[in-house]
Amino acid sequence: MSETEFTVNNNHRWVKGDFPKVGIRPVIDGRRRGVRESLEEQTINLARAAAKLISSNLKYPDGNNVECVLADTTIGGVTEAALCDEKFKKEGVGITLTVTPCWCYGSETIDMDPLRPKAIWGFNGTERPGAVYLAAALAGHSQKGLPAFGIYGRHVQDAGDNTVPEDVQEKILRFVKAGLAVSYMKGKSYLSMGSVSMGIAGSIVNEDFFQDYLGMRNEYIDMSEFNRRLNEEIYDKEEFRKALAWTKKWCKEGRETNTLPKSAAEKEKDWETVVKMTLIARDLMVGNPRLKEMDLGEEAMGHNAILAGFQGQRQWTDHMPNGDFMEAILCSSFDWNGIRPPYLLATENDSLNGASMLLGYLLTNTTQMFSDIRTYWSPEAIERVSGYKSTGHAENGIIHLINSGASALDFSCRQKENGKPVIKPFWEITSEDVEACLEATSWPAAVTEYFRGGGFSSQFDTLGGMPITISRINIVKGLGPVLQMAEGWTVELPEDVHEILCERTNPTWPTTWYVPRLTGQGAFADVYSVMANWGANHCASSYGHIGADILTLASMLRIPVNMHNIAVEKIFRPSAWSAYGMDPEGSDYRACKVYGPLYG
């Protein structure tokens, strides 16, 4: 391996000003001649402390620190609120955090932008009633139909204390992560490459969902566009040669399972085709300035897609190599151009699972895994077929996550931190991490019973002990979109047991054994119930236990959550949700129905 082969490459798709900023609004008691003057320093210091907390803890998808913009003055009334709003619009502010240690003039000072996620931190101190303003301002937000998040520390602080308590930090950071996700996806595209795959509901692309709930637009190309670009050689030929050489070096062919395998020459041609497909799909998503140099200005533009889906089955895969290599490589955090952010591409054009991947990516800055939530293996069934008695995380059974397509190679879990498997944002990935993921992955020839046109599927076995969160958005007629998620862990089985179980399905695909954290109630009474209550055949997996962040983000988008295993004390939604009943999930449904989709 050369020293430069796996260096970080941030020449991706970012443009200056692409990322939304966080607006900090220091609100103050407007009474001059003594009151306002006495509070200026404390109010500004709280705002600066909040900005420092955010910028030092959160990063954009390109690895740079999140930027905060402070109002030019403290805000004591409606005129200063308007001046602040004008500045925020010029500066590209996407979400706002209002900060105050004192009483202020409620509805005169609040952020009135209906599309901007907003929160208020009311300082818990005895000298001035920040909590009173918080309650008054939140009441104004609720009355005006502008939901806002309320943040209030559990413990009283002294007036000169400019530190941000841990419980306040947690809520501020959760709010900002979710709010930036809402703001960043707005105006981007979902690119549908093809149409409906095998009757899968998620690949019936629902424009109302993307436009009304996510603020995104929908773009479409027919899969014949791949054929046109292949036949007319509409791709960077120099990059193709580089990509093919890299693929031959690092992507080793796996076991052959076909009774009538393709010849070596046919496989060589398939490798060339799937590499070209990868270049073409990326160019369709985000464009490529090299195409403009080839006098292909229209093709060079791309579709401004933050997310895409490839239909593949069956109209493409019945006669052309499958999209598995394309999907897996694009979704990974590295390729022949180095270590870079992932391009999210959903298998079978399952746009709803793609949207779930997008939410997870924007919350974590790490790549996502697309899987079938394929089989529940009870401890009894495992023991019956293998003789193995499950222990540890697997003692209550396991769920097999497996799919031929967009399982990012990162999910082999060969990236390590302090000896433990992790999935890193691209800027933290090392050459050793990349090489380990590639070494752990083989590329068996596609099973021709599934894919008559051939191709190659990635195959790896995910290491155990890594925390992951699976999620899924479904659309229900009469209800609209609903979201479900489950925090849990990856599991490793003894090699012989793993082989026995995998041989019963498709051993040429990547396998992740997964167990959810159980609560003993409802859908989380046992592992079987999680599988039985899952609303579709696919799920998206994110590194880490990010369920609480997903719940907060869903509430901003007005998508109710019908299934989760998050403790009540970790649920953070707009303050208005508490007015819709004492049951947190019932109130979530009622509030989402009343407020409707964010952009609808």
GROMACS .gro file of C-alpha atoms in nm, residues 156-424:
model
  269
  156VAL     CA    1  -3.001   2.651   4.035
  157GLN     CA    2  -2.690   2.838   3.923
  158ASP     CA    3  -2.537   3.158   4.055
  159ALA     CA    4  -2.581   3.475   3.854
  160GLY     CA    5  -2.215   3.495   3.757
  161ASP     CA    6  -2.192   3.129   3.653
  162ASN     CA    7  -2.140   3.114   3.277
  163THR     CA    8  -2.091   2.739   3.260
  164VAL     CA    9  -2.343   2.523   3.078
  165PRO     CA   10  -2.466   2.237   3.301
  166GLU     CA   11  -2.441   1.883   3.166
  167ASP     CA   12  -2.816   1.834   3.134
  168VAL     CA   13  -2.846   2.162   2.945
  169GLN     CA   14  -2.550   2.067   2.723
  170GLU     CA   15  -2.717   1.740   2.630
  171LYS     CA   16  -3.037   1.911   2.521
  172ILE     CA   17  -2.866   2.194   2.334
  173LEU     CA   18  -2.648   1.952   2.137
  174ARG     CA   19  -2.938   1.717   2.063
  175PHE     CA   20  -3.148   2.009   1.941
  176VAL     CA   21  -2.869   2.148   1.723
  177LYS     CA   22  -2.782   1.813   1.565
  178ALA     CA   23  -3.144   1.753   1.470
  179GLY     CA   24  -3.205   2.112   1.363
  180LEU     CA   25  -2.902   2.120   1.135
  181ALA     CA   26  -3.022   1.797   0.973
  182VAL     CA   27  -3.361   1.956   0.902
  183SER     CA   28  -3.200   2.268   0.760
  184TYR     CA   29  -2.931   2.098   0.553
  185MET     CA   30  -3.154   1.854   0.365
  186LYS     CA   31  -3.394   2.131   0.265
  187GLY     CA   32  -3.372   2.202  -0.108
  188LYS     CA   33  -3.164   1.893  -0.185
  189SER     CA   34  -3.283   1.613  -0.413
  190TYR     CA   35  -3.375   1.247  -0.398
  191LEU     CA   36  -3.271   1.095  -0.730
  192SER     CA   37  -3.478   0.797  -0.836
  193MET     CA   38  -3.271   0.584  -1.073
  194GLY     CA   39  -3.542   0.372  -1.232
  195SER     CA   40  -3.882   0.304  -1.085
  196VAL     CA   41  -4.049   0.044  -0.863
  197SER     CA   42  -3.844  -0.263  -0.776
  198MET     CA   43  -4.037  -0.588  -0.741
  199GLY     CA   44  -4.343  -0.421  -0.593
  200ILE     CA   45  -4.154  -0.285  -0.291
  201ALA     CA   46  -4.370  -0.011  -0.140
  202GLY     CA   47  -4.078   0.209  -0.044
  203SER     CA   48  -3.971   0.230  -0.407
  204ILE     CA   49  -4.306   0.381  -0.499
  205VAL     CA   50  -4.151   0.724  -0.454
  206ASN     CA   51  -4.390   0.951  -0.265
  207GLU     CA   52  -4.327   1.309  -0.369
  208ASP     CA   53  -4.557   1.453  -0.104
  209PHE     CA   54  -4.344   1.294   0.168
  210PHE     CA   55  -4.016   1.431   0.038
  211GLN     CA   56  -4.153   1.776  -0.040
  212ASP     CA   57  -4.386   1.832   0.255
  213TYR     CA   58  -4.191   1.661   0.532
  214LEU     CA   59  -3.826   1.690   0.430
  215GLY     CA   60  -3.833   2.000   0.212
  216MET     CA   61  -3.662   1.807  -0.068
  217ARG     CA   62  -3.733   1.782  -0.437
  218ASN     CA   63  -3.760   1.466  -0.645
  219GLU     CA   64  -3.554   1.394  -0.953
  220TYR     CA   65  -3.591   1.096  -1.188
  221ILE     CA   66  -3.388   0.917  -1.452
  222ASP     CA   67  -3.470   0.594  -1.631
  223MET     CA   68  -3.218   0.311  -1.598
  224SER     CA   69  -3.170   0.338  -1.973
  225GLU     CA   70  -2.962   0.647  -1.888
  226PHE     CA   71  -2.700   0.408  -1.749
  227ASN     CA   72  -2.698   0.225  -2.083
  228ARG     CA   73  -2.663   0.554  -2.272
  229ARG     CA   74  -2.368   0.662  -2.061
  230LEU     CA   75  -2.207   0.320  -2.085
  231ASN     CA   76  -2.250   0.302  -2.464
  232GLU     CA   77  -2.146   0.662  -2.531
  233GLU     CA   78  -1.865   0.650  -2.271
  234ILE     CA   79  -2.002   0.941  -2.068
  235TYR     CA   80  -1.767   0.914  -1.773
  236ASP     CA   81  -1.415   1.024  -1.689
  237LYS     CA   82  -1.203   0.764  -1.872
  238GLU     CA   83  -0.889   0.854  -1.679
  239GLU     CA   84  -1.072   0.803  -1.350
  240PHE     CA   85  -1.216   0.477  -1.483
  241ARG     CA   86  -0.868   0.339  -1.546
  242LYS     CA   87  -0.763   0.444  -1.197
  243ALA     CA   88  -1.079   0.297  -1.042
  244LEU     CA   89  -1.047  -0.033  -1.227
  245ALA     CA   90  -0.683  -0.074  -1.123
  246TRP     CA   91  -0.776   0.002  -0.761
  247THR     CA   92  -1.065  -0.244  -0.776
  248LYS     CA   93  -0.846  -0.523  -0.914
  249LYS     CA   94  -0.595  -0.461  -0.636
  250TRP     CA   95  -0.828  -0.432  -0.338
  251CYS     CA   96  -1.156  -0.604  -0.427
  252LYS     CA   97  -1.079  -0.974  -0.428
  253GLU     CA   98  -1.330  -1.212  -0.582
  254GLY     CA   99  -1.507  -1.440  -0.338
  255ARG     CA  100  -1.642  -1.791  -0.360
  256GLU     CA  101  -1.824  -1.910  -0.670
  257THR     CA  102  -2.165  -2.058  -0.590
  258ASN     CA  103  -2.317  -2.079  -0.937
  259THR     CA  104  -2.358  -2.421  -1.100
  260LEU     CA  105  -2.275  -2.266  -1.437
  261PRO     CA  106  -2.032  -1.984  -1.357
  262LYS     CA  107  -1.935  -1.714  -1.601
  263SER     CA  108  -1.600  -1.740  -1.777
  264ALA     CA  109  -1.300  -1.537  -1.667
  265ALA     CA  110  -1.343  -1.311  -1.970
  266GLU     CA  111  -1.711  -1.252  -1.891
  267LYS     CA  112  -1.627  -1.169  -1.530
  268GLU     CA  113  -1.358  -0.928  -1.645
  269LYS     CA  114  -1.617  -0.746  -1.857
  270ASP     CA  115  -1.859  -0.742  -1.562
  271TRP     CA  116  -1.593  -0.582  -1.341
  272GLU     CA  117  -1.543  -0.308  -1.597
  273THR     CA  118  -1.918  -0.251  -1.618
  274VAL     CA  119  -1.982  -0.228  -1.243
  275VAL     CA  120  -1.693   0.017  -1.199
  276LYS     CA  121  -1.833   0.234  -1.479
  277MET     CA  122  -2.179   0.213  -1.319
  278THR     CA  123  -2.029   0.346  -0.995
  279LEU     CA  124  -1.881   0.648  -1.170
  280ILE     CA  125  -2.205   0.709  -1.359
  281ALA     CA  126  -2.427   0.689  -1.051
  282ARG     CA  127  -2.208   0.934  -0.860
  283ASP     CA  128  -2.202   1.175  -1.155
  284LEU     CA  129  -2.580   1.153  -1.184
  285MET     CA  130  -2.612   1.241  -0.817
  286VAL     CA  131  -2.368   1.527  -0.772
  287GLY     CA  132  -2.225   1.604  -1.116
  288ASN     CA  133  -1.867   1.602  -1.237
  289PRO     CA  134  -1.672   1.902  -1.371
  290ARG     CA  135  -1.456   1.667  -1.581
  291LEU     CA  136  -1.759   1.598  -1.800
  292LYS     CA  137  -1.783   1.967  -1.880
  293GLU     CA  138  -1.427   1.952  -2.009
  294MET     CA  139  -1.551   1.674  -2.241
  295ASP     CA  140  -1.818   1.912  -2.381
  296LEU     CA  141  -2.087   1.739  -2.177
  297GLY     CA  142  -2.211   2.041  -1.987
  298GLU     CA  143  -2.560   1.909  -1.914
  299GLU     CA  144  -2.435   1.576  -1.780
  300ALA     CA  145  -2.171   1.757  -1.573
  301MET     CA  146  -2.439   1.925  -1.362
  302GLY     CA  147  -2.584   1.621  -1.184
  303HIS     CA  148  -2.910   1.636  -0.991
  304ASN     CA  149  -2.805   1.800  -0.661
  305ALA     CA  150  -2.886   1.468  -0.493
  306ILE     CA  151  -2.801   1.417  -0.129
  307LEU     CA  152  -2.965   1.075  -0.163
  308ALA     CA  153  -3.050   0.837  -0.446
  309GLY     CA  154  -3.194   0.493  -0.510
  310PHE     CA  155  -3.124   0.235  -0.782
  311GLN     CA  156  -3.411   0.012  -0.893
  312GLY     CA  157  -3.195  -0.265  -1.035
  313GLN     CA  158  -3.425  -0.560  -0.996
  314ARG     CA  159  -3.547  -0.684  -1.217
  315GLN     CA  160  -3.550  -0.494  -1.543
  316TRP     CA  161  -3.179  -0.414  -1.510
  317THR     CA  162  -3.044  -0.720  -1.332
  318ASP     CA  163  -3.214  -0.970  -1.561
  319HIS     CA  164  -2.969  -0.875  -1.836
  320MET     CA  165  -2.699  -0.646  -1.688
  321PRO     CA  166  -2.457  -0.682  -1.394
  322ASN     CA  167  -2.624  -0.589  -1.066
  323GLY     CA  168  -2.572  -0.265  -0.875
  324ASP     CA  169  -2.424  -0.423  -0.562
  325PHE     CA  170  -2.067  -0.303  -0.617
  326MET     CA  171  -2.191   0.045  -0.710
  327GLU     CA  172  -2.414   0.071  -0.404
  328ALA     CA  173  -2.163  -0.072  -0.156
  329ILE     CA  174  -1.869   0.139  -0.275
  330LEU     CA  175  -2.063   0.464  -0.300
  331CYS     CA  176  -2.212   0.415   0.047
  332SER     CA  177  -1.867   0.342   0.193
  333SER     CA  178  -1.632   0.612   0.323
  334PHE     CA  179  -1.353   0.539   0.077
  335ASP     CA  180  -1.277   0.444  -0.282
  336TRP     CA  181  -1.002   0.492  -0.543
  337ASN     CA  182  -1.000   0.866  -0.475
  338GLY     CA  183  -0.920   0.816  -0.107
  339ILE     CA  184  -1.110   0.852   0.218
  340ARG     CA  185  -1.417   1.065   0.163
  341PRO     CA  186  -1.778   1.121   0.275
  342PRO     CA  187  -2.029   0.857   0.162
  343TYR     CA  188  -2.273   0.895  -0.124
  344LEU     CA  189  -2.602   0.754   0.006
  345LEU     CA  190  -2.757   0.515  -0.246
  346ALA     CA  191  -3.052   0.294  -0.153
  347THR     CA  192  -3.090  -0.058  -0.288
  348GLU     CA  193  -3.402  -0.137  -0.491
  349ASN     CA  194  -3.484   0.233  -0.501
  350ASP     CA  195  -3.637   0.202  -0.153
  351SER     CA  196  -3.671   0.575  -0.103
  352LEU     CA  197  -3.815   0.542   0.248
  353ASN     CA  198  -3.523   0.334   0.368
  354GLY     CA  199  -3.299   0.582   0.189
  355ALA     CA  200  -3.465   0.865   0.383
  356SER     CA  201  -3.398   0.673   0.704
  357MET     CA  202  -3.032   0.640   0.601
  358LEU     CA  203  -3.022   1.015   0.535
  359LEU     CA  204  -3.153   1.104   0.881
  360GLY     CA  205  -2.898   0.876   1.045
  361TYR     CA  206  -2.615   1.015   0.835
  362LEU     CA  207  -2.697   1.378   0.910
  363LEU     CA  208  -2.714   1.303   1.284
  364THR     CA  209  -2.383   1.115   1.297
  365ASN     CA  210  -2.172   1.218   0.995
  366THR     CA  211  -2.101   0.846   0.951
  367THR     CA  212  -2.210   0.618   0.672
  368GLN     CA  213  -2.520   0.399   0.698
  369MET     CA  214  -2.603   0.038   0.619
  370PHE     CA  215  -2.902  -0.073   0.412
  371SER     CA  216  -3.030  -0.421   0.501
  372ASP     CA  217  -3.316  -0.662   0.486
  373ILE     CA  218  -3.444  -0.725   0.836
  374ARG     CA  219  -3.454  -1.078   0.713
  375THR     CA  220  -3.486  -1.351   0.977
  376TYR     CA  221  -3.547  -1.390   1.350
  377TRP     CA  222  -3.344  -1.678   1.490
  378SER     CA  223  -3.477  -1.796   1.826
  379PRO     CA  224  -3.229  -1.957   2.070
  380GLU     CA  225  -3.420  -2.281   2.022
  381ALA     CA  226  -3.390  -2.266   1.642
  382ILE     CA  227  -3.018  -2.184   1.660
  383GLU     CA  228  -2.958  -2.480   1.891
  384ARG     CA  229  -3.171  -2.711   1.675
  385VAL     CA  230  -2.979  -2.647   1.353
  386SER     CA  231  -2.631  -2.595   1.495
  387GLY     CA  232  -2.618  -2.748   1.841
  388TYR     CA  233  -2.507  -2.411   1.982
  389LYS     CA  234  -2.670  -2.268   2.295
  390SER     CA  235  -2.681  -1.889   2.259
  391THR     CA  236  -2.520  -1.676   2.528
  392GLY     CA  237  -2.451  -1.310   2.601
  393HIS     CA  238  -2.636  -1.058   2.385
  394ALA     CA  239  -2.765  -1.345   2.171
  395GLU     CA  240  -2.924  -1.539   2.456
  396ASN     CA  241  -3.275  -1.420   2.360
  397GLY     CA  242  -3.228  -1.471   1.989
  398ILE     CA  243  -3.088  -1.264   1.704
  399ILE     CA  244  -3.204  -1.086   1.389
  400HIS     CA  245  -3.024  -1.141   1.062
  401LEU     CA  246  -2.954  -0.814   0.878
  402ILE     CA  247  -2.848  -0.900   0.522
  403ASN     CA  248  -2.889  -0.757   0.173
  404SER     CA  249  -2.709  -0.783  -0.157
  405GLY     CA  250  -2.669  -0.409  -0.202
  406ALA     CA  251  -2.581  -0.099  -0.008
  407SER     CA  252  -2.404  -0.244   0.293
  408ALA     CA  253  -2.119   0.005   0.333
  409LEU     CA  254  -1.786  -0.172   0.378
  410ASP     CA  255  -1.740   0.031   0.698
  411PHE     CA  256  -1.995  -0.203   0.856
  412SER     CA  257  -1.749  -0.488   0.850
  413CYS     CA  258  -1.653  -0.306   1.174
  414ARG     CA  259  -1.279  -0.328   1.112
  415GLN     CA  260  -1.227   0.036   1.201
  416LYS     CA  261  -1.104   0.040   1.559
  417GLU     CA  262  -1.083   0.286   1.847
  418ASN     CA  263  -0.917   0.177   2.170
  419GLY     CA  264  -0.935  -0.177   2.037
  420LYS     CA  265  -1.313  -0.170   1.991
  421PRO     CA  266  -1.502  -0.178   1.658
  422VAL     CA  267  -1.642   0.158   1.554
  423ILE     CA  268  -1.757   0.344   1.247
  424LYS     CA  269  -1.582   0.678   1.212
   0.00000   0.00000   0.00000
